[in-house]
């Protein structure tokens, strides 16, 4: 008994019918690419002399144009506007070649760093630009020689796969695109394995690498479908139903790959600033009892400005308390914290938090004169974050204070021999 094809079991007549269920509208990758370009654009404009950023901008813009002009509705509009059947084909192929050249220019700019371009770099860029310009010129020349009177919006590659000159157009653009993608993909995966990369950059490169690998899948599907037409077979669904969603998914991954390092680092920085602002809340609340008021609220203040204002307020409030800081007590609290198993840095923060609490409690009493002059508060003013975190654990502060008090009591108590001598 012959098993039924999987597509027949699903109630479908051909694989293309199955793949049509996974169709991704072309406006989705175009929108994602536009977002990526919008995020990168301010940096590109500000650092226009940077060849790497220029290459990124050109690549995203061209990739977006490819999907806009590859939509069947746009293809029909271009053909109707110009009055030439299928003229949208060489136009889309030209945009794809420009995208391929941008991929290679991006890699050349990366491989040669951000310093001034060397003669070798300029020569490589000239080769890429001249080579793909020649390919674009050849595409248009071959298209003018071809006879393609019947408009095809979705299956032009396979419909005209055996047509003289148009056959060469299709083969030329696929091979040129595939070559650029192979080189770009190889170098990106080499970059991923480089040591010392930022985590966000590494994940962005992985998305780029996957996107370019999917581009190879697009080329493979197209070439297989075209070659099958040369041998008298029909695998058109590879070109019309498989290749477009693969290209869309590839574009989305490429866009995410460019967005992720920028957006990820931005969100990480915002989170770090907000976390630092929140961590200062206990010490800020304590300093408000000294100053009598807090930082005036600014509605449009950025997170960075709010953090700076809170840090400044805390340090300004701490300065008048420096004369009341008891260095001897702070040393005892530090030793007690170490004895309770805290790390030296944490023990230092706990001792400073207890010293600040004691200074705040003693602010109504006259300062005690000391012969050593005012204590050095440099570490305290620079470590307000650690001190504030220590204030979040009142039970730990109470345990350290109790341990220090018990230690002082044990030290002041007379030894047994001395007590017997007195009696």
XYZ file of C-alpha atoms in Angstrom:
423
model
C 0.000 0.000 0.000
C 1.471 3.338 -1.030
C 1.475 5.914 1.808
C -0.320 9.123 1.095
C 1.798 12.261 0.795
C 1.878 14.361 3.927
C 0.196 17.225 2.118
C -2.629 14.912 1.085
C -3.098 13.873 4.708
C -3.500 17.553 5.542
C -6.145 17.913 2.860
C -3.893 19.870 0.502
C -3.062 19.161 -3.124
C 0.502 20.549 -3.178
C 3.197 21.889 -0.829
C 2.507 25.430 -1.975
C -0.963 25.210 -0.512
C 0.531 24.234 2.839
C 3.153 27.006 2.728
C 0.513 29.594 1.872
C -0.739 29.201 5.421
C 2.574 30.588 6.658
C 2.632 33.568 4.319
C 4.176 36.685 5.874
C 2.875 39.952 4.361
C 5.783 41.901 2.882
C 4.831 45.048 4.780
C 5.830 43.354 8.066
C 9.569 42.997 7.274
C 9.469 46.418 5.601
C 8.026 47.931 8.796
C 10.588 46.180 11.015
C 13.432 47.338 8.779
C 12.052 50.898 8.872
C 12.007 50.809 12.673
C 15.614 49.588 12.699
C 16.624 52.402 10.347
C 14.763 54.991 12.464
C 16.606 53.808 15.588
C 19.988 53.939 13.880
C 19.413 57.149 11.899
C 20.313 59.726 14.628
C 23.647 57.999 15.233
C 24.314 57.678 11.502
C 23.669 61.398 10.951
C 25.752 62.407 13.968
C 28.703 60.193 12.976
C 28.348 60.419 9.213
C 32.107 60.060 8.625
C 32.014 56.562 10.113
C 31.989 54.133 7.130
C 30.554 51.346 9.292
C 27.485 53.371 10.238
C 27.001 54.573 6.665
C 27.059 50.965 5.488
C 24.474 49.982 8.113
C 22.203 52.834 7.056
C 22.491 51.975 3.377
C 21.878 48.305 4.015
C 18.707 48.910 6.058
C 17.341 51.465 3.594
C 17.931 49.193 0.607
C 16.505 46.146 2.362
C 13.366 48.123 3.154
C 13.081 49.247 -0.481
C 13.452 45.664 -1.696
C 10.385 44.549 0.257
C 8.365 47.620 -0.661
C 8.968 47.149 -4.395
C 8.718 43.333 -4.249
C 5.085 43.479 -3.134
C 2.769 42.345 -5.967
C 0.722 45.549 -5.697
C 3.861 47.695 -6.081
C 5.081 45.555 -8.978
C 1.766 46.065 -10.782
C 1.912 49.831 -10.100
C 5.476 50.143 -11.497
C 4.562 48.172 -14.602
C 1.397 50.189 -15.141
C 3.103 53.550 -14.531
C 5.954 52.881 -16.951
C 3.813 51.035 -19.481
C 6.476 48.291 -19.797
C 5.398 44.767 -18.775
C 7.616 43.274 -16.039
C 9.985 46.253 -15.852
C 9.588 46.021 -12.080
C 11.687 42.820 -12.237
C 15.064 44.407 -13.151
C 14.248 47.272 -10.794
C 13.737 44.874 -7.860
C 16.795 42.876 -8.891
C 18.848 46.089 -8.971
C 17.744 46.979 -5.452
C 18.684 43.463 -4.338
C 22.133 43.854 -5.919
C 22.601 47.178 -4.148
C 21.627 45.430 -0.907
C 24.207 42.706 -1.619
C 26.882 45.336 -2.215
C 25.919 47.057 1.066
C 26.388 43.764 2.912
C 29.916 43.456 1.560
C 30.726 47.117 2.219
C 29.530 46.659 5.801
C 31.877 43.725 6.291
C 34.800 45.601 4.705
C 34.174 48.585 6.992
C 34.010 46.298 10.033
C 37.091 44.270 9.163
C 39.182 47.425 8.765
C 37.974 49.098 11.971
C 36.897 52.661 12.569
C 40.238 54.286 11.785
C 41.089 55.987 8.530
C 40.572 53.820 5.492
C 43.710 52.270 4.103
C 44.519 51.937 0.420
C 43.543 48.253 0.630
C 40.171 49.139 2.121
C 39.467 51.755 -0.534
C 40.479 49.315 -3.247
C 38.160 46.602 -1.868
C 35.267 49.062 -1.667
C 35.887 50.179 -5.240
C 35.862 46.550 -6.401
C 32.535 45.908 -4.669
C 30.914 49.083 -5.992
C 32.221 48.650 -9.541
C 31.465 44.911 -9.583
C 27.860 45.192 -8.484
C 27.327 48.286 -10.633
C 28.421 46.145 -13.595
C 25.988 43.421 -12.514
C 23.138 45.947 -12.350
C 24.042 47.268 -15.799
C 24.136 43.727 -17.190
C 20.723 42.971 -15.659
C 19.139 45.915 -17.470
C 20.882 45.145 -20.751
C 19.787 41.509 -20.686
C 16.235 42.505 -19.754
C 16.050 44.848 -22.752
C 17.138 41.968 -24.991
C 14.612 39.531 -23.508
C 11.059 39.042 -24.761
C 8.790 39.041 -21.681
C 5.413 40.422 -22.826
C 3.190 38.655 -20.262
C 3.093 40.371 -16.867
C 3.865 38.035 -13.972
C 3.447 39.413 -10.449
C 4.502 36.390 -8.390
C 6.088 33.700 -10.542
C 8.222 35.627 -13.023
C 11.418 33.734 -12.113
C 9.990 30.330 -12.916
C 7.673 31.402 -15.744
C 10.544 32.913 -17.746
C 13.252 30.521 -16.471
C 13.820 29.117 -19.970
C 13.353 32.369 -21.900
C 16.538 33.587 -23.664
C 18.239 36.545 -21.948
C 15.630 36.575 -19.156
C 17.051 33.236 -18.085
C 20.450 34.916 -17.739
C 18.914 37.842 -15.827
C 17.442 35.482 -13.241
C 20.595 33.389 -12.921
C 22.857 36.445 -12.666
C 20.944 38.139 -9.847
C 20.636 34.914 -7.842
C 24.339 34.066 -8.124
C 25.448 37.627 -7.293
C 23.129 37.763 -4.293
C 24.190 34.321 -3.104
C 27.890 35.212 -3.318
C 27.470 38.325 -1.193
C 25.367 36.486 1.373
C 27.886 33.620 1.691
C 30.783 35.996 2.365
C 28.772 38.173 4.758
C 27.379 35.190 6.667
C 30.814 33.582 7.041
C 32.427 36.733 8.403
C 29.541 37.460 10.791
C 29.815 34.005 12.369
C 33.565 34.535 12.708
C 32.776 37.798 14.496
C 30.364 36.008 16.852
C 33.221 33.774 18.039
C 35.411 36.778 18.894
C 36.274 37.066 22.608
C 35.270 40.092 24.658
C 32.064 41.009 22.818
C 29.252 42.736 24.653
C 26.363 40.315 25.311
C 23.853 42.473 23.414
C 26.213 42.762 20.444
C 26.793 39.009 20.428
C 23.056 38.275 20.353
C 22.575 40.888 17.645
C 25.275 39.237 15.548
C 23.644 35.853 16.040
C 20.368 37.257 14.705
C 22.242 38.744 11.752
C 23.954 35.425 11.101
C 20.653 33.526 11.156
C 19.117 36.144 8.880
C 21.861 35.747 6.294
C 21.681 31.959 6.512
C 17.985 32.217 5.691
C 18.942 34.381 2.710
C 20.922 31.397 1.489
C 17.751 29.340 1.873
C 15.941 31.896 -0.279
C 18.581 31.652 -3.010
C 18.600 27.865 -2.787
C 14.829 27.642 -3.175
C 14.836 30.017 -6.138
C 17.743 28.296 -7.912
C 16.211 24.853 -7.379
C 12.872 25.975 -8.818
C 14.551 27.599 -11.831
C 16.823 24.595 -12.462
C 13.829 22.248 -12.294
C 12.230 24.232 -15.130
C 15.399 23.683 -17.200
C 15.024 19.919 -16.749
C 11.300 19.899 -17.531
C 10.073 19.539 -13.943
C 7.733 21.772 -11.932
C 8.896 22.868 -8.479
C 7.482 26.381 -8.795
C 6.150 26.272 -5.233
C 9.745 26.602 -3.991
C 9.975 30.017 -5.681
C 6.430 31.313 -5.239
C 5.446 29.876 -1.837
C 8.632 28.984 0.080
C 11.125 31.689 -0.916
C 8.990 34.777 -0.013
C 8.296 33.845 3.650
C 11.934 32.766 4.039
C 13.045 36.166 2.734
C 10.589 37.945 5.054
C 11.794 36.031 8.094
C 15.385 36.703 7.053
C 14.716 40.452 6.837
C 13.060 40.464 10.262
C 16.053 38.704 11.827
C 18.487 41.088 10.125
C 16.515 44.083 11.397
C 16.404 42.633 14.914
C 20.129 41.989 14.679
C 20.744 45.693 14.081
C 18.172 46.812 16.657
C 19.170 44.484 19.485
C 22.634 45.882 20.407
C 21.370 49.481 20.361
C 18.004 48.900 22.027
C 19.367 46.315 24.458
C 22.170 48.570 25.647
C 19.760 51.511 25.901
C 17.290 49.517 28.007
C 20.139 48.133 30.135
C 21.424 51.643 30.822
C 17.904 52.882 31.664
C 17.393 49.949 34.023
C 20.784 50.519 35.686
C 20.008 54.215 36.251
C 16.540 53.518 37.644
C 17.937 50.790 39.892
C 20.633 53.152 41.207
C 17.970 55.814 41.848
C 15.818 53.288 43.740
C 18.771 51.973 45.768
C 19.468 55.486 47.079
C 15.942 55.789 48.528
C 16.782 54.671 52.134
C 19.732 57.050 52.469
C 17.752 59.798 50.729
C 14.896 59.357 53.236
C 17.358 59.540 56.123
C 18.951 62.712 54.746
C 15.527 64.318 54.356
C 15.172 64.162 58.147
C 18.356 66.242 58.345
C 17.535 68.740 55.627
C 13.830 69.000 56.328
C 12.858 68.637 52.644
C 13.729 66.625 49.575
C 14.662 67.298 45.969
C 12.082 69.487 44.164
C 10.261 67.363 41.598
C 10.780 68.125 37.913
C 8.069 66.667 35.688
C 10.221 66.411 32.547
C 13.473 65.420 34.221
C 15.319 62.537 32.568
C 16.255 59.474 34.658
C 19.907 60.580 34.537
C 19.032 64.026 35.866
C 16.867 62.599 38.659
C 19.727 60.317 39.719
C 22.252 63.166 39.689
C 19.936 65.415 41.704
C 19.347 62.709 44.331
C 23.081 61.955 44.608
C 23.868 65.667 44.962
C 21.190 66.125 47.625
C 22.536 63.195 49.675
C 26.133 64.390 49.518
C 25.154 67.965 50.393
C 23.215 66.701 53.424
C 26.068 64.449 54.522
C 28.683 67.189 54.583
C 27.348 68.982 57.696
C 27.330 65.644 59.541
C 31.014 64.923 59.024
C 31.958 66.559 62.323
C 29.658 64.155 64.198
C 30.957 60.940 62.645
C 32.575 58.807 65.338
C 35.516 57.051 63.713
C 36.187 54.885 66.761
C 32.635 53.563 66.739
C 32.808 53.029 63.002
C 35.929 50.880 63.416
C 34.172 48.814 66.097
C 31.156 48.310 63.867
C 33.424 47.345 60.996
C 35.193 44.696 63.149
C 31.838 43.414 64.387
C 30.525 43.090 60.829
C 33.646 41.145 59.835
C 33.214 38.899 62.867
C 29.650 38.138 61.756
C 30.944 36.900 58.394
C 30.341 39.883 56.116
C 32.755 40.628 53.281
C 35.129 43.573 53.905
C 33.398 45.850 51.378
C 29.960 45.064 52.802
C 31.254 45.421 56.368
C 32.617 48.850 55.468
C 29.220 49.907 54.098
C 27.430 48.609 57.226
C 29.799 50.514 59.511
C 29.319 53.699 57.478
C 25.516 53.294 57.589
C 25.603 52.909 61.392
C 27.927 55.937 61.685
C 25.557 58.066 59.591
C 22.564 56.951 61.678
C 24.434 57.849 64.856
C 25.439 61.241 63.440
C 21.844 61.992 62.464
C 20.639 61.017 65.938
C 23.299 63.245 67.538
C 22.765 66.299 65.346
C 20.950 68.172 68.146
C 23.894 67.803 70.533
C 27.140 69.799 70.412
C 30.012 68.298 68.448
C 32.745 66.523 70.361
C 36.147 68.109 69.949
C 38.791 65.709 68.641
C 42.458 66.314 68.227
C 42.652 64.455 64.933
C 40.553 66.980 62.992
C 37.473 66.119 60.910
C 37.267 62.527 59.631
C 38.017 61.681 56.017
C 34.635 61.252 54.337
C 35.870 60.671 50.770
C 34.975 56.973 50.830
C 31.606 57.718 52.399
C 30.637 60.319 49.786
C 31.719 58.028 46.929
C 30.047 54.938 48.392
C 26.583 56.302 49.080
C 25.024 53.518 46.990
C 26.528 50.783 49.178
C 25.598 52.690 52.351
C 22.018 53.048 51.167
C 21.809 49.338 50.374
C 23.052 48.580 53.884
C 20.269 50.742 55.330
C 17.728 48.448 53.626
C 18.645 45.689 56.115
C 17.851 47.073 59.577
C 18.071 43.583 61.126
C 21.681 43.306 59.927
C 22.523 46.737 61.314
C 20.950 45.790 64.669
C 22.965 42.543 64.793
C 26.238 44.361 64.078
C 25.452 47.067 66.629
C 24.647 44.413 69.256
C 27.835 42.492 68.480
C 29.941 45.648 68.797
C 28.256 46.559 72.109
C 28.831 43.072 73.471
C 32.470 43.184 72.420
C 32.975 46.553 74.147
C 31.291 45.210 77.291
C 33.511 42.146 77.324
C 36.586 44.322 76.914
C 35.622 46.679 79.736
C 34.772 43.814 82.176
C 37.740 43.018 84.543
C 39.534 39.721 84.154
C 38.791 36.952 86.746
C 42.253 37.257 88.386
C 41.836 40.991 88.762
C 38.372 40.545 90.283
C 39.688 37.998 92.850
C 42.560 40.357 93.720
C 40.122 43.123 94.474
C 38.148 40.888 96.788
